[in-house]
PDB file of C-alpha atoms and ligand atoms in Angstrom:
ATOM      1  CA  UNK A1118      14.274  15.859 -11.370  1.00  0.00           C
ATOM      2  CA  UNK A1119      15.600  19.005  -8.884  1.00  0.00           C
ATOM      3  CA  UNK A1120      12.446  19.856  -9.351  1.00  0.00           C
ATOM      4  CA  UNK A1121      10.617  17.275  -7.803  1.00  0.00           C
ATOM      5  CA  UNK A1122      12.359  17.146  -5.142  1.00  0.00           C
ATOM      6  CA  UNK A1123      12.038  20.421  -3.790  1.00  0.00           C
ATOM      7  CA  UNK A1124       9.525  20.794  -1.001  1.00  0.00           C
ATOM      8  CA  UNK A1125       6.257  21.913  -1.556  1.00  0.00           C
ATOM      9  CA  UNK A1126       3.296  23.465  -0.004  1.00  0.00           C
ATOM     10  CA  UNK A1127       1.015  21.172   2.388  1.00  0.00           C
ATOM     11  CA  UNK A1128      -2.221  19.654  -0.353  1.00  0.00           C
ATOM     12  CA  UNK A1129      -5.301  20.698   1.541  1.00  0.00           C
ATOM     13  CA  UNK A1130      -6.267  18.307   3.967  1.00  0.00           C
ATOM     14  CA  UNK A1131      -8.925  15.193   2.294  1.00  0.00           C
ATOM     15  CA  UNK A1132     -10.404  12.088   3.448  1.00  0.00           C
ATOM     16  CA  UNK A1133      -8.404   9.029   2.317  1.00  0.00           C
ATOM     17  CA  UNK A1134      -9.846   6.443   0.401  1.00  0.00           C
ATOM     18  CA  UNK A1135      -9.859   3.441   3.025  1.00  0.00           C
ATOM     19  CA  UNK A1136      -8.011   0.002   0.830  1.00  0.00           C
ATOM     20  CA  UNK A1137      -9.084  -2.770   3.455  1.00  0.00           C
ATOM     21  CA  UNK A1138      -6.139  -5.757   3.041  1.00  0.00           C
ATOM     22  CA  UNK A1139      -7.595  -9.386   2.088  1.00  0.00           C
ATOM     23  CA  UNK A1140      -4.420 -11.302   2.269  1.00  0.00           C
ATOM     24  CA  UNK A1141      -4.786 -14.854   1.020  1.00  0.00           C
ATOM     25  CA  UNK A1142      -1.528 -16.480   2.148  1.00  0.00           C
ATOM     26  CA  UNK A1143      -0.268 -18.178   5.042  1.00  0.00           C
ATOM     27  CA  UNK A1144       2.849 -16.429   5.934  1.00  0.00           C
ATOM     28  CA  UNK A1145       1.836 -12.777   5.820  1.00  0.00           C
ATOM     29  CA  UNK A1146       3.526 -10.845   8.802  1.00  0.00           C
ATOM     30  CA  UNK A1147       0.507  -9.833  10.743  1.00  0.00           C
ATOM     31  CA  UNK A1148      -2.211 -12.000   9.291  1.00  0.00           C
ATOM     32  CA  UNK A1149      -0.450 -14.472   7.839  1.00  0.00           C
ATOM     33  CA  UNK A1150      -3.088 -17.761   7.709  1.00  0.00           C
ATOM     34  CA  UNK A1151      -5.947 -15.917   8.905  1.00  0.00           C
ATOM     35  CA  UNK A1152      -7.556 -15.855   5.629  1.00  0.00           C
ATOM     36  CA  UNK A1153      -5.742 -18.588   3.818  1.00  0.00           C
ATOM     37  CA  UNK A1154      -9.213 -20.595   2.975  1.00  0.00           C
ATOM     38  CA  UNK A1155     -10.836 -18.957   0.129  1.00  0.00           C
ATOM     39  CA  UNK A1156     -14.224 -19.036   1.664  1.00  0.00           C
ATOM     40  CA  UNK A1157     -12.489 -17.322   4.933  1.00  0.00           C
ATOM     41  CA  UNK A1158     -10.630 -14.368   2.325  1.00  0.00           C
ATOM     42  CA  UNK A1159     -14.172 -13.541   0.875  1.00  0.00           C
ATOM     43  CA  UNK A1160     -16.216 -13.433   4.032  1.00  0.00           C
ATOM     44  CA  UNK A1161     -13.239 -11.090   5.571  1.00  0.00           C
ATOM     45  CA  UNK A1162     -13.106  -9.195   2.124  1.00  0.00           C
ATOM     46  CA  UNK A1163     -17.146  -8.512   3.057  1.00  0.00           C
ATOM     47  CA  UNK A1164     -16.577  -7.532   6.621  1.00  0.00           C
ATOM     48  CA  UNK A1165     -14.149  -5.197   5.373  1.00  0.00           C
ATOM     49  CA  UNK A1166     -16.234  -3.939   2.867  1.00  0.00           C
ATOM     50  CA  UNK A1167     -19.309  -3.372   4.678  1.00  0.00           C
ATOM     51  CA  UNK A1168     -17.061  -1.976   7.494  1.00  0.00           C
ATOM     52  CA  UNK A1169     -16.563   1.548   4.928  1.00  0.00           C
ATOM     53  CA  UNK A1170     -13.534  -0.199   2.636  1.00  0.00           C
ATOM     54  CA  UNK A1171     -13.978   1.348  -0.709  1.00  0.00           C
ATOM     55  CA  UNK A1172     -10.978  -0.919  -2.029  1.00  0.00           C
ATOM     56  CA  UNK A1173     -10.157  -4.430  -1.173  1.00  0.00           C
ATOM     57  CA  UNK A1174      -6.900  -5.149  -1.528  1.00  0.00           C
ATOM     58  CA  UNK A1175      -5.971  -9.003  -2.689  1.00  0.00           C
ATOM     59  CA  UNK A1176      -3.059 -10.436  -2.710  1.00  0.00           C
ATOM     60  CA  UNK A1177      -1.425 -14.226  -2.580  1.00  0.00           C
ATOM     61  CA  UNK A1178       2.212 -13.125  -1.938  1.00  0.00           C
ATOM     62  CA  UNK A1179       3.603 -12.786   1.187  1.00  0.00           C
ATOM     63  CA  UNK A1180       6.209  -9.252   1.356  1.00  0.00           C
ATOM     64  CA  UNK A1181       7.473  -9.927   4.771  1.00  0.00           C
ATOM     65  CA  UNK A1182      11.355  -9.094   5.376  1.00  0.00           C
ATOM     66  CA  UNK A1183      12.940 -12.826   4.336  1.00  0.00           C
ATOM     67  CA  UNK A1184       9.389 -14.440   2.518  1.00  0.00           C
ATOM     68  CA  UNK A1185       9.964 -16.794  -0.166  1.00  0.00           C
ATOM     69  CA  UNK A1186       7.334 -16.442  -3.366  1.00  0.00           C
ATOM     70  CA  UNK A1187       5.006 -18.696  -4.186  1.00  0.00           C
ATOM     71  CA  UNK A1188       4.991 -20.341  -7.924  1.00  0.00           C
ATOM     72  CA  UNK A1189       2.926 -18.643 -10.365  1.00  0.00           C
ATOM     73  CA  UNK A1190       0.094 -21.230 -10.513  1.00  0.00           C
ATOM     74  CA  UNK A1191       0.075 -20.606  -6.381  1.00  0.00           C
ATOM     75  CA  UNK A1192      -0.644 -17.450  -6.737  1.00  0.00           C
ATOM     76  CA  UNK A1193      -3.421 -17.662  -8.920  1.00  0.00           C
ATOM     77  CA  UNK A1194      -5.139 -20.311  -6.948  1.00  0.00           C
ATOM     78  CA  UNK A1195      -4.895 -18.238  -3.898  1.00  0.00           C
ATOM     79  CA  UNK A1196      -5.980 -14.663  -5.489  1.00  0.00           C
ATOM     80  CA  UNK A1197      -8.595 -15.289  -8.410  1.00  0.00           C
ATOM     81  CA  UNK A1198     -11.548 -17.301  -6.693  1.00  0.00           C
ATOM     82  CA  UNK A1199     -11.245 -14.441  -3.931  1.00  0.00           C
ATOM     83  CA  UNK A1200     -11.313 -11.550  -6.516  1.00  0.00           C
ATOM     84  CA  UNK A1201     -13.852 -12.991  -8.423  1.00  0.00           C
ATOM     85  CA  UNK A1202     -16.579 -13.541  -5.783  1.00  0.00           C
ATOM     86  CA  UNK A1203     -15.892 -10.109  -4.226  1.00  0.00           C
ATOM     87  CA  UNK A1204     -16.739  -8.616  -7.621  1.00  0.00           C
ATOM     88  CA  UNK A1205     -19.807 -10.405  -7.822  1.00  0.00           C
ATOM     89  CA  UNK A1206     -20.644  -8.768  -4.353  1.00  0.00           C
ATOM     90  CA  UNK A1207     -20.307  -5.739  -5.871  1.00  0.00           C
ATOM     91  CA  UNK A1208     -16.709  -4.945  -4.245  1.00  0.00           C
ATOM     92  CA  UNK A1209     -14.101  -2.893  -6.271  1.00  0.00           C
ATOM     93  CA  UNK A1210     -11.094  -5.019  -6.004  1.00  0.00           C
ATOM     94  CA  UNK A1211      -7.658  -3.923  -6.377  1.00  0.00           C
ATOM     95  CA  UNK A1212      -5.228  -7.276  -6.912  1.00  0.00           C
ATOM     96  CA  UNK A1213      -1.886  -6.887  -4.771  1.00  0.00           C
ATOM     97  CA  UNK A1214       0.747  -8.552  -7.640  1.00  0.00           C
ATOM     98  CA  UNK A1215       4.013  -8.267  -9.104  1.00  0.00           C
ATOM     99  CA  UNK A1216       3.349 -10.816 -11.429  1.00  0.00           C
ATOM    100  CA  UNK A1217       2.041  -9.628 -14.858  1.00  0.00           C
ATOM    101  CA  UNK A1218       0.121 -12.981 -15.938  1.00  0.00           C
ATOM    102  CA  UNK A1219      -1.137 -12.834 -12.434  1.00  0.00           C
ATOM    103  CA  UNK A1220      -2.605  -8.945 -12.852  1.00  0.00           C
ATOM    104  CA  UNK A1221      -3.990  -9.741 -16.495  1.00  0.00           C
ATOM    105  CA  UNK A1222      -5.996 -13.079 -15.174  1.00  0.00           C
ATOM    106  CA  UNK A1223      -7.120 -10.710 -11.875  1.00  0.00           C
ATOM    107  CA  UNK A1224      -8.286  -7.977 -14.575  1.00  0.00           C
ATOM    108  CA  UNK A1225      -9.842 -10.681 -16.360  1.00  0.00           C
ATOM    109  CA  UNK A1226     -11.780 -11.872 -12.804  1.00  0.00           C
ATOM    110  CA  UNK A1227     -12.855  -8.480 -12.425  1.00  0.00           C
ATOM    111  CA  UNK A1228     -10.453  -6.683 -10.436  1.00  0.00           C
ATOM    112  CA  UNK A1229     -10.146  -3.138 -11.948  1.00  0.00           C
ATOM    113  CA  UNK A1230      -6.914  -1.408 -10.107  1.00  0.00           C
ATOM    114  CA  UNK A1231      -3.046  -3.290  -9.816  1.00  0.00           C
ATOM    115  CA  UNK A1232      -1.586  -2.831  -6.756  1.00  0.00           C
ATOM    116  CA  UNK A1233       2.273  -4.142  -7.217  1.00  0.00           C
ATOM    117  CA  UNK A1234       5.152  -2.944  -4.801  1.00  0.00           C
ATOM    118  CA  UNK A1235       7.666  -3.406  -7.115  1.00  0.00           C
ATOM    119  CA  UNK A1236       6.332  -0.386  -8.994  1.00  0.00           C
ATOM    120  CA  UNK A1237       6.500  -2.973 -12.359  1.00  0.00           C
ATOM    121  CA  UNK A1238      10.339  -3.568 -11.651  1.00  0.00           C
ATOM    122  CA  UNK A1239       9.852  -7.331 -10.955  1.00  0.00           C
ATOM    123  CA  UNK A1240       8.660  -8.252 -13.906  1.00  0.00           C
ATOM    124  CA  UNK A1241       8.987  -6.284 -17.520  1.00  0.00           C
ATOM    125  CA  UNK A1242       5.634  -7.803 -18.904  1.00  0.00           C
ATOM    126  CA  UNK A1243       3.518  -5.591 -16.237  1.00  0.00           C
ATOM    127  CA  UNK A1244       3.652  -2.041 -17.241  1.00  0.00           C
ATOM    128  CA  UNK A1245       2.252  -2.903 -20.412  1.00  0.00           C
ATOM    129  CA  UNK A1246      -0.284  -5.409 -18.995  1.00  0.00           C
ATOM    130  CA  UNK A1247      -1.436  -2.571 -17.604  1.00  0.00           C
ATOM    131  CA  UNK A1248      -1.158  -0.136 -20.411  1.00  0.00           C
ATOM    132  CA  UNK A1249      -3.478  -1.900 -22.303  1.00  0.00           C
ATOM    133  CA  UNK A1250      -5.879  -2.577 -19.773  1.00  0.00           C
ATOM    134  CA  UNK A1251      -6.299   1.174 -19.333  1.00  0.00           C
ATOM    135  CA  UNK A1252      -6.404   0.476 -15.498  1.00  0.00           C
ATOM    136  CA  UNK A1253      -5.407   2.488 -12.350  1.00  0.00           C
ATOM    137  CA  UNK A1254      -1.556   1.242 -11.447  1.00  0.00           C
ATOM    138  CA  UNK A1255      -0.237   1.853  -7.792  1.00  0.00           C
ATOM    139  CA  UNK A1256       3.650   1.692  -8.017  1.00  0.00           C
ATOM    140  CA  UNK A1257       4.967   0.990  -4.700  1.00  0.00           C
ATOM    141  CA  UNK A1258       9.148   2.250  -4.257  1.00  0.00           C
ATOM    142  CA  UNK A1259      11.103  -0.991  -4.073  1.00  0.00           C
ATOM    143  CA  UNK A1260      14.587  -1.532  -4.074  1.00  0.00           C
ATOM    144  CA  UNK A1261      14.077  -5.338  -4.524  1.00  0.00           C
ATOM    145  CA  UNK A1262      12.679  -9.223  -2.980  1.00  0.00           C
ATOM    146  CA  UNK A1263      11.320  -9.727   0.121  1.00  0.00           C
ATOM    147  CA  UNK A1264      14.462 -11.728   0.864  1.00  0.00           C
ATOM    148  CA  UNK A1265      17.285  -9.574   1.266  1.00  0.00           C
ATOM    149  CA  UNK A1266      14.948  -6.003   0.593  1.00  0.00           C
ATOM    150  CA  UNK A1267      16.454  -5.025   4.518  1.00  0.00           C
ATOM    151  CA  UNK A1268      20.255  -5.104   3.035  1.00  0.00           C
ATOM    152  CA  UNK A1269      19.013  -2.104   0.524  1.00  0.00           C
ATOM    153  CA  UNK A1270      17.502  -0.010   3.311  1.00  0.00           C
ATOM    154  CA  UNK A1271      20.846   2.524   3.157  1.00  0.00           C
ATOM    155  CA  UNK A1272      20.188   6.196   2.279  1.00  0.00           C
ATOM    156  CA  UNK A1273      21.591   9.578   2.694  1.00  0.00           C
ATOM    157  CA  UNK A1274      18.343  11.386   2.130  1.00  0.00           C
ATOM    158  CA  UNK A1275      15.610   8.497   2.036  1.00  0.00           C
ATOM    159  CA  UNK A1276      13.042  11.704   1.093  1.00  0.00           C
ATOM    160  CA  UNK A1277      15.108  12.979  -1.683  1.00  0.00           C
ATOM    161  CA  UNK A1278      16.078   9.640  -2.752  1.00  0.00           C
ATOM    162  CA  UNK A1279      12.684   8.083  -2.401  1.00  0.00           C
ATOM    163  CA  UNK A1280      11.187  10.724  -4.350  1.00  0.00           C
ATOM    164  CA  UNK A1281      13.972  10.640  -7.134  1.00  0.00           C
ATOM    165  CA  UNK A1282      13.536   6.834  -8.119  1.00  0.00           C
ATOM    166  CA  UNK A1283       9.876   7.150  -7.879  1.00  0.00           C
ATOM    167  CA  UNK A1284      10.208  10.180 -10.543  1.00  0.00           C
ATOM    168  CA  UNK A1285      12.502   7.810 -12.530  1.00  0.00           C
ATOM    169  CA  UNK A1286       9.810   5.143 -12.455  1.00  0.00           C
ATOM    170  CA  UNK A1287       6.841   7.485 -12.492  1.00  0.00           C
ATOM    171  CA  UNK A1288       8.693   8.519 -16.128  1.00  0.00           C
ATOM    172  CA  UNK A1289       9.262   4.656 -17.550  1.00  0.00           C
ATOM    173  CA  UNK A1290       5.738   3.668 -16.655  1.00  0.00           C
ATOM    174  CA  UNK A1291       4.496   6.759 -18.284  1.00  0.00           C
ATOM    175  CA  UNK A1292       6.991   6.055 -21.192  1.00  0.00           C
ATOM    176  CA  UNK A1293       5.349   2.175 -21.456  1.00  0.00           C
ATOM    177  CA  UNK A1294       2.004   3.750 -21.807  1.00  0.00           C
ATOM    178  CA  UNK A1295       0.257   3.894 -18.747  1.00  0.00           C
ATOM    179  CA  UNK A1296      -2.339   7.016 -18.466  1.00  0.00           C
ATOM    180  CA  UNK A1297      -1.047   9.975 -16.219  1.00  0.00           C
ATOM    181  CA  UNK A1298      -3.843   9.569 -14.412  1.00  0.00           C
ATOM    182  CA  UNK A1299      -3.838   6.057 -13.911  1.00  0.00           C
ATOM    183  CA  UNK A1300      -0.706   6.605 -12.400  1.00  0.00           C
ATOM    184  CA  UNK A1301      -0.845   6.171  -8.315  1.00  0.00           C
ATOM    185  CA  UNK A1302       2.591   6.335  -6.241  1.00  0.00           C
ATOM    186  CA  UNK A1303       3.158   4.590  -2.990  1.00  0.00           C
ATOM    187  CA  UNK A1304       6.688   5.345  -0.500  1.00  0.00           C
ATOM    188  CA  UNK A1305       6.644   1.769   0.371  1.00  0.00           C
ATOM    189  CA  UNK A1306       6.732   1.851   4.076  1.00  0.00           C
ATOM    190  CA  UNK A1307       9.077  -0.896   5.427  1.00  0.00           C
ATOM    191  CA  UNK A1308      10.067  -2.285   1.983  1.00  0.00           C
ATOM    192  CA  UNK A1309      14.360  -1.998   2.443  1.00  0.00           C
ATOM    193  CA  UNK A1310      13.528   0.850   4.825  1.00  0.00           C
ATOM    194  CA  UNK A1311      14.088   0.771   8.573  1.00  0.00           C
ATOM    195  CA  UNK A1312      12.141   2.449  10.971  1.00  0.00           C
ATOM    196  CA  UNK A1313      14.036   5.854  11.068  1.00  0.00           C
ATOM    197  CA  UNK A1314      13.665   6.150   7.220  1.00  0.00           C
ATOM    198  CA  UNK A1315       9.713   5.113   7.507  1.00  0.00           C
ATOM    199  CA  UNK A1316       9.145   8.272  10.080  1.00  0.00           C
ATOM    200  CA  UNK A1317      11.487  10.486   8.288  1.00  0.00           C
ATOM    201  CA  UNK A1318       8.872   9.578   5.041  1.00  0.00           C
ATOM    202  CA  UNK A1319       5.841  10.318   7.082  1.00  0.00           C
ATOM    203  CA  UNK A1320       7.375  13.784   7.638  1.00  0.00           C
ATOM    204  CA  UNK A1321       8.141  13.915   4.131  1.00  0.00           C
ATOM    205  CA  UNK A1322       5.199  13.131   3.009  1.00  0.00           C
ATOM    206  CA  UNK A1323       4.499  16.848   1.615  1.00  0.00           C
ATOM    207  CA  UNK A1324       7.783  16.569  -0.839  1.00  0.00           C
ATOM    208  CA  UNK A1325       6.012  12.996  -2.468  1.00  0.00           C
ATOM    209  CA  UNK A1326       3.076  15.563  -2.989  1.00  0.00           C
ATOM    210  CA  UNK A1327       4.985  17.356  -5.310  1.00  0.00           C
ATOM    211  CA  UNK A1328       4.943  14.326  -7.619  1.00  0.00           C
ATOM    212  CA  UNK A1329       1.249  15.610  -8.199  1.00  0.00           C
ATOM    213  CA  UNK A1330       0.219  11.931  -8.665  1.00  0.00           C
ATOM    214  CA  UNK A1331      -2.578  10.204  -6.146  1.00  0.00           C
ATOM    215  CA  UNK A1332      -0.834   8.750  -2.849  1.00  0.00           C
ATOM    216  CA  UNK A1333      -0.868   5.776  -1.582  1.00  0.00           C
ATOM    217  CA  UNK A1334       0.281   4.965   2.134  1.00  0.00           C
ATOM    218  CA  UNK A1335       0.792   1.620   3.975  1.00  0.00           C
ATOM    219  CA  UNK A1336       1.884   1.776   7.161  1.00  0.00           C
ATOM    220  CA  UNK A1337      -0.696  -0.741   8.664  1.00  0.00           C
ATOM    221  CA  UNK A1338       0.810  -2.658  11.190  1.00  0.00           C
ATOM    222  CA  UNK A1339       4.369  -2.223  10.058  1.00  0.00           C
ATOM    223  CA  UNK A1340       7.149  -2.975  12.472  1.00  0.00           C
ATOM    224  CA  UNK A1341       8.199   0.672  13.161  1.00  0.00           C
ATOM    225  CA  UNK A1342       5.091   1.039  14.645  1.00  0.00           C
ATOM    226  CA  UNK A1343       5.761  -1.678  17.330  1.00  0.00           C
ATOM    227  CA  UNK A1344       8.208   0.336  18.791  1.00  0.00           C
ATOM    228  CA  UNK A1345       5.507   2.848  19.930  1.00  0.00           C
ATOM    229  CA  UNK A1346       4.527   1.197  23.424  1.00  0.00           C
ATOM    230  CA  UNK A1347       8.341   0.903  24.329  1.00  0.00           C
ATOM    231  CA  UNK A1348       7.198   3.853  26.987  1.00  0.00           C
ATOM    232  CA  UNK A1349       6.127   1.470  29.181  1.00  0.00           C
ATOM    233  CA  UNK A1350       9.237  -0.942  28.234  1.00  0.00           C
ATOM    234  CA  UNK A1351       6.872  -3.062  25.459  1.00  0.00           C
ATOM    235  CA  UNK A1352       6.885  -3.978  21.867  1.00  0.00           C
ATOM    236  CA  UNK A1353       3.703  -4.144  20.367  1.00  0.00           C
ATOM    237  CA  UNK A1354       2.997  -7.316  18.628  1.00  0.00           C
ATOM    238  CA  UNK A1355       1.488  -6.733  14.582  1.00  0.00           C
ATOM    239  CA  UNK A1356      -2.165  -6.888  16.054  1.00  0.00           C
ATOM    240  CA  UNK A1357      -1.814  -4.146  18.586  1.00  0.00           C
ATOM    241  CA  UNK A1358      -0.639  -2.045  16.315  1.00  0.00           C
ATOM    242  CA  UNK A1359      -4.253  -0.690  15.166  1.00  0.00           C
ATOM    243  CA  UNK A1360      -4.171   2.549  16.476  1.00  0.00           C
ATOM    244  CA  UNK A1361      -0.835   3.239  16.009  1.00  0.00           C
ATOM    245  CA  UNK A1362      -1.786   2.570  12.168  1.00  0.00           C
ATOM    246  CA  UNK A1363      -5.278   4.714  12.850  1.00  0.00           C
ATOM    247  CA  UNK A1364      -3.507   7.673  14.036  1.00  0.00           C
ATOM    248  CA  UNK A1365      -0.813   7.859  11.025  1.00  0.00           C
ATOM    249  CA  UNK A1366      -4.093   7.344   8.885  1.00  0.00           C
ATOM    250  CA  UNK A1367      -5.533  11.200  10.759  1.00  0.00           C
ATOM    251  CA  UNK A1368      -2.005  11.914   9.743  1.00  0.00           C
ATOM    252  CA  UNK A1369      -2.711  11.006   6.233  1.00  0.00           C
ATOM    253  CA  UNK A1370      -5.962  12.765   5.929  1.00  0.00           C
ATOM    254  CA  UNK A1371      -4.198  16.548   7.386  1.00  0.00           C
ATOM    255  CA  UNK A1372      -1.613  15.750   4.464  1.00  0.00           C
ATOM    256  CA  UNK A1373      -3.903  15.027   1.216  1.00  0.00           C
ATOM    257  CA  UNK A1374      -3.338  11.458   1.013  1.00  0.00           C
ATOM    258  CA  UNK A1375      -5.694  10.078  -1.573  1.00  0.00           C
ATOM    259  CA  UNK A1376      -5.742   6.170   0.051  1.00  0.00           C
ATOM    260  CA  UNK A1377      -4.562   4.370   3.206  1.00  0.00           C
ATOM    261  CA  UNK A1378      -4.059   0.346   2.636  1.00  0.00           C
ATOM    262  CA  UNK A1379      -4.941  -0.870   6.498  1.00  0.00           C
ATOM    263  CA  UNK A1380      -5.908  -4.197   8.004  1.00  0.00           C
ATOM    264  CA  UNK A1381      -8.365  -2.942  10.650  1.00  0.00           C
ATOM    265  CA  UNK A1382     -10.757  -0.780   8.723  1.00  0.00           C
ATOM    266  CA  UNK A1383     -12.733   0.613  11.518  1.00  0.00           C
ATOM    267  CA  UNK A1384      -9.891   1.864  13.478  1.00  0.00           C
ATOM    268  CA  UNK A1385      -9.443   4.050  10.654  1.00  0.00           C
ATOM    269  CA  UNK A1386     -13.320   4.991   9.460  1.00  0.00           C
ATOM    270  CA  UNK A1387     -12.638   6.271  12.862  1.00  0.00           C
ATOM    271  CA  UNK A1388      -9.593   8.766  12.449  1.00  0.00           C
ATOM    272  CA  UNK A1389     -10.610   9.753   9.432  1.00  0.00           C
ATOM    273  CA  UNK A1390     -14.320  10.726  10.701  1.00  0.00           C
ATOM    274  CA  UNK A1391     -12.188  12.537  13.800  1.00  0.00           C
ATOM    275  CA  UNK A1392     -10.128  14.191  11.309  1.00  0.00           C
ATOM    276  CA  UNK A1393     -12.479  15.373   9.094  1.00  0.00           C
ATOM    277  CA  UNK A1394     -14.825  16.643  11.433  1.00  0.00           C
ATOM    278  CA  UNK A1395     -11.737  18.700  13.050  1.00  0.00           C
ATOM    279  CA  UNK A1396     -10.597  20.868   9.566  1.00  0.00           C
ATOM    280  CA  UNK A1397     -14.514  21.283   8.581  1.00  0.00           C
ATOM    281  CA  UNK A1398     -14.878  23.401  12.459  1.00  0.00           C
ATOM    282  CA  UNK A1399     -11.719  24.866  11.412  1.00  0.00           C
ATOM    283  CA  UNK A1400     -13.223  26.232   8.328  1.00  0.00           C
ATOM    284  CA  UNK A1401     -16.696  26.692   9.033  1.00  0.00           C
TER     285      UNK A1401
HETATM  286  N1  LIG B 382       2.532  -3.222   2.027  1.00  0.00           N
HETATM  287  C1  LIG B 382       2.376  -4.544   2.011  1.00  0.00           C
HETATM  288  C2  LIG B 382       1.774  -5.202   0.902  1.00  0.00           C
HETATM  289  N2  LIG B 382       1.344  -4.489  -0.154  1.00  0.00           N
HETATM  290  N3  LIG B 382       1.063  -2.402  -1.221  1.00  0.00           N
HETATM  291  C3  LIG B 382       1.224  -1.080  -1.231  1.00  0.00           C
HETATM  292  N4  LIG B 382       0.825  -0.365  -2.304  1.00  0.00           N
HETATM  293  N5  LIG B 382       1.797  -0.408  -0.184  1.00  0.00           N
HETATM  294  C4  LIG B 382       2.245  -1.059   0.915  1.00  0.00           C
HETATM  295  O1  LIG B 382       2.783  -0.400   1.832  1.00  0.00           O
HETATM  296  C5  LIG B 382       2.104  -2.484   0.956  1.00  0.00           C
HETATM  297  C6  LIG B 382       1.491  -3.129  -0.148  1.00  0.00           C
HETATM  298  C7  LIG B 382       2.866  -5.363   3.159  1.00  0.00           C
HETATM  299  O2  LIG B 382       1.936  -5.415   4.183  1.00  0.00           O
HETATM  300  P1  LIG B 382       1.091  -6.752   4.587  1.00  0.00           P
HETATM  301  O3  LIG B 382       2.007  -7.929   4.439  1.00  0.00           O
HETATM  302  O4  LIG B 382       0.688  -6.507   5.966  1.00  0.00           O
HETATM  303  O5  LIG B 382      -0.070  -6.811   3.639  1.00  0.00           O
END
C-alpha cells in the first residue's frame, strides 16, 4: 500500500471521455426536477448525446449533502424506462446506482457500465452483480449516506488517505471478481469532503494515477466551485458553475484523466478541444 501512495510521474496528457449526467430525480442539487418526467430525462439524455457525450450517466438517487433515498421500486421506475430508450437510440448508458437489484435490472435494460459512489460498499450484493456481468465498474471513494457523508469529511492527508481506501477497495472488488480492467476509480469530489480537501485532490490527482486504473472525475457543479466568483464578493449558484467545471475538465485532460462526469457537455467539448489543440502545437 506505501507503494501506491507514493507520487508518481504526470500520465501524458489525453482527451477525457465526456459522461453527460441524466439525473431522473427531483431533488438533485443542481438539477434536481429538471428531468424528473421520463420523456424530459430521454430528450435531455439526446441533447447530451448529440452534444459529443460518449456516456450518459443515469441515475434516480439523489447524493446531495442531507438527501434521503428513494425505495427500491422508486428507483427503478425513475432509471429503467430512461436507460432503456437511450439504448434504443443507440446511446451507451452508464446507470448511476448503489443498489445491486437496481444495476442488474439497468444491465438487463441495456446499460453496459455501473456507475455507484459507494464503490460497492452500500450494498454487498453489487460487486458480484457486477462480476458476473463482466461489465466496466466505476467505484467512487465514499465514506458513507448522503445524510451525514459531511460529518466524515476529516483527514490528515485526504491524498494519501483517499488513495489508501481506494487501494483497499480497488483489492476487495478485484478479490469479488471484477476484471482488472473493468475496474474504473473515481476521488469522489464533495462526497464527506469539503472544499479544501476537493482542491487539495485536484492537485493530487497525479498520486490517484499511480493506482494505474482508468479515472474518473466529477467535479461538475460541486459546491467548492461556487466559491470561485467570491472575487467580486459572490457565490455562484450550481448553474453558473459551468465554466468553473469546464476549466477543471482542461485540467483533467493535462493530467490523463480517462472521463469527466459533467452536466453541461458543451462547456466541456470546449476545454477539451482548447486543451488538446494546445499539447498537439506543443509537440508538433
Ligand atoms: N457525483 C454525483 C453523482 N454521481 N458519480 C461519480 N462516479 N462521481 C461523482 O463525482 C458523482 C457521481 C453527484 O453529482 P450530481 O448530484 O450533480 O449528479
Amino acid at each position: 500500500m506505501t507503494e501506491a501512495i507514493q507520487p508518481t510521474a504526470a500520465p501524458p496528457p489525453r482527451r477525457p471521455l465526456v459522461m453527460g449526467v441524466v439525473n431522473v430525480t427531483p431533488d438533485s442539487f443542481s438539477d434536481g426536477g429538471e428531468w424528473f418526467d421520463p420523456e424530459a430525462g430521454i430528450a435531455h439524455g439526446l441533447e447530451l448525446w448529440a452534444q459529443g457525450a460518449r456516456i450518459l450517466d443515469v441515475g434516480g438517487e439523489s447524493t446531495r449533502p442531507g438527501a434521503e433515498r428513494p425505495s427500491v421500486a422508486e428507483e427503478l421506475r425513475r432509471v429503467i424506462p430512461v436507460i432503456s430508450a437511450l439504448v434504443a437510440a443507440g446511446c451507451l448508458v452508464s446507470v448511476d446506482t448503489m443498489r445491486a437489484v437496481v444495476a442488474e435490472r439497468a444491465l438487463a435494460a441495456g446499460a453496459a457500465i455501473v456507475n455507484d459512489v459507494s464503490g460497492g460498499l452500500a450494498d454487498e450484493a453489487m460487486a458480484p452483480v457486477v462480476a458476473a456481468a463482466g461489465v466496466p465498474f466505476v467505484a467512487m471513494h465514499w465514506r458513507g449516506h448522503s445524510a451525514d457523508m459531511q460529518s466524515r469529511a476529516s483527514y490528515a492527508d485526504v491524498v494519501a488517505e483517499v488513495v489508501a481506501e481506494l487501494t483497499a477497495r480497488r483489492d476487495a472488488l478485484l478479490d469479488a471478481g471484477i476484471d482488472d480492467e473493468d475496474l474504473i476509480l473515481d476521488p469522489g469530489i464533495g462526497f464527506a469532503k469539503t472544499a479544501a480537501h476537493n482542491w487539495a485532490l485536484l492537485r493530487g490527482i497525479d498520486r490517484l494515477q499511480g493506482l494505474g486504473h482508468r479515472l474518473l472525475l466529477g467535479t461538475s457543479r460541486k459546491t467548492f466551485l461556487g466559491a470561485v466568483g467570491r472575487a467580486r464578493g459572490e457565490e455562484r449558484a450550481p448553474l453558473a458553475r459551468d465554466v468553473a467545471t469546464a476549466v477543471t475538465s482542461a485540467y483533467a485532460a493535462q493530467h490523463g484523466v480517462w472521463g469527466v462526469r459533467v452536466h453541461n457537455v458543451i462547456g466541456t467539448v470546449d476545454a477539451l478541444d482548447v486543451a488538446e489543440q494546445l499539447w498537439e502545437g506543443s509537440h508538433g
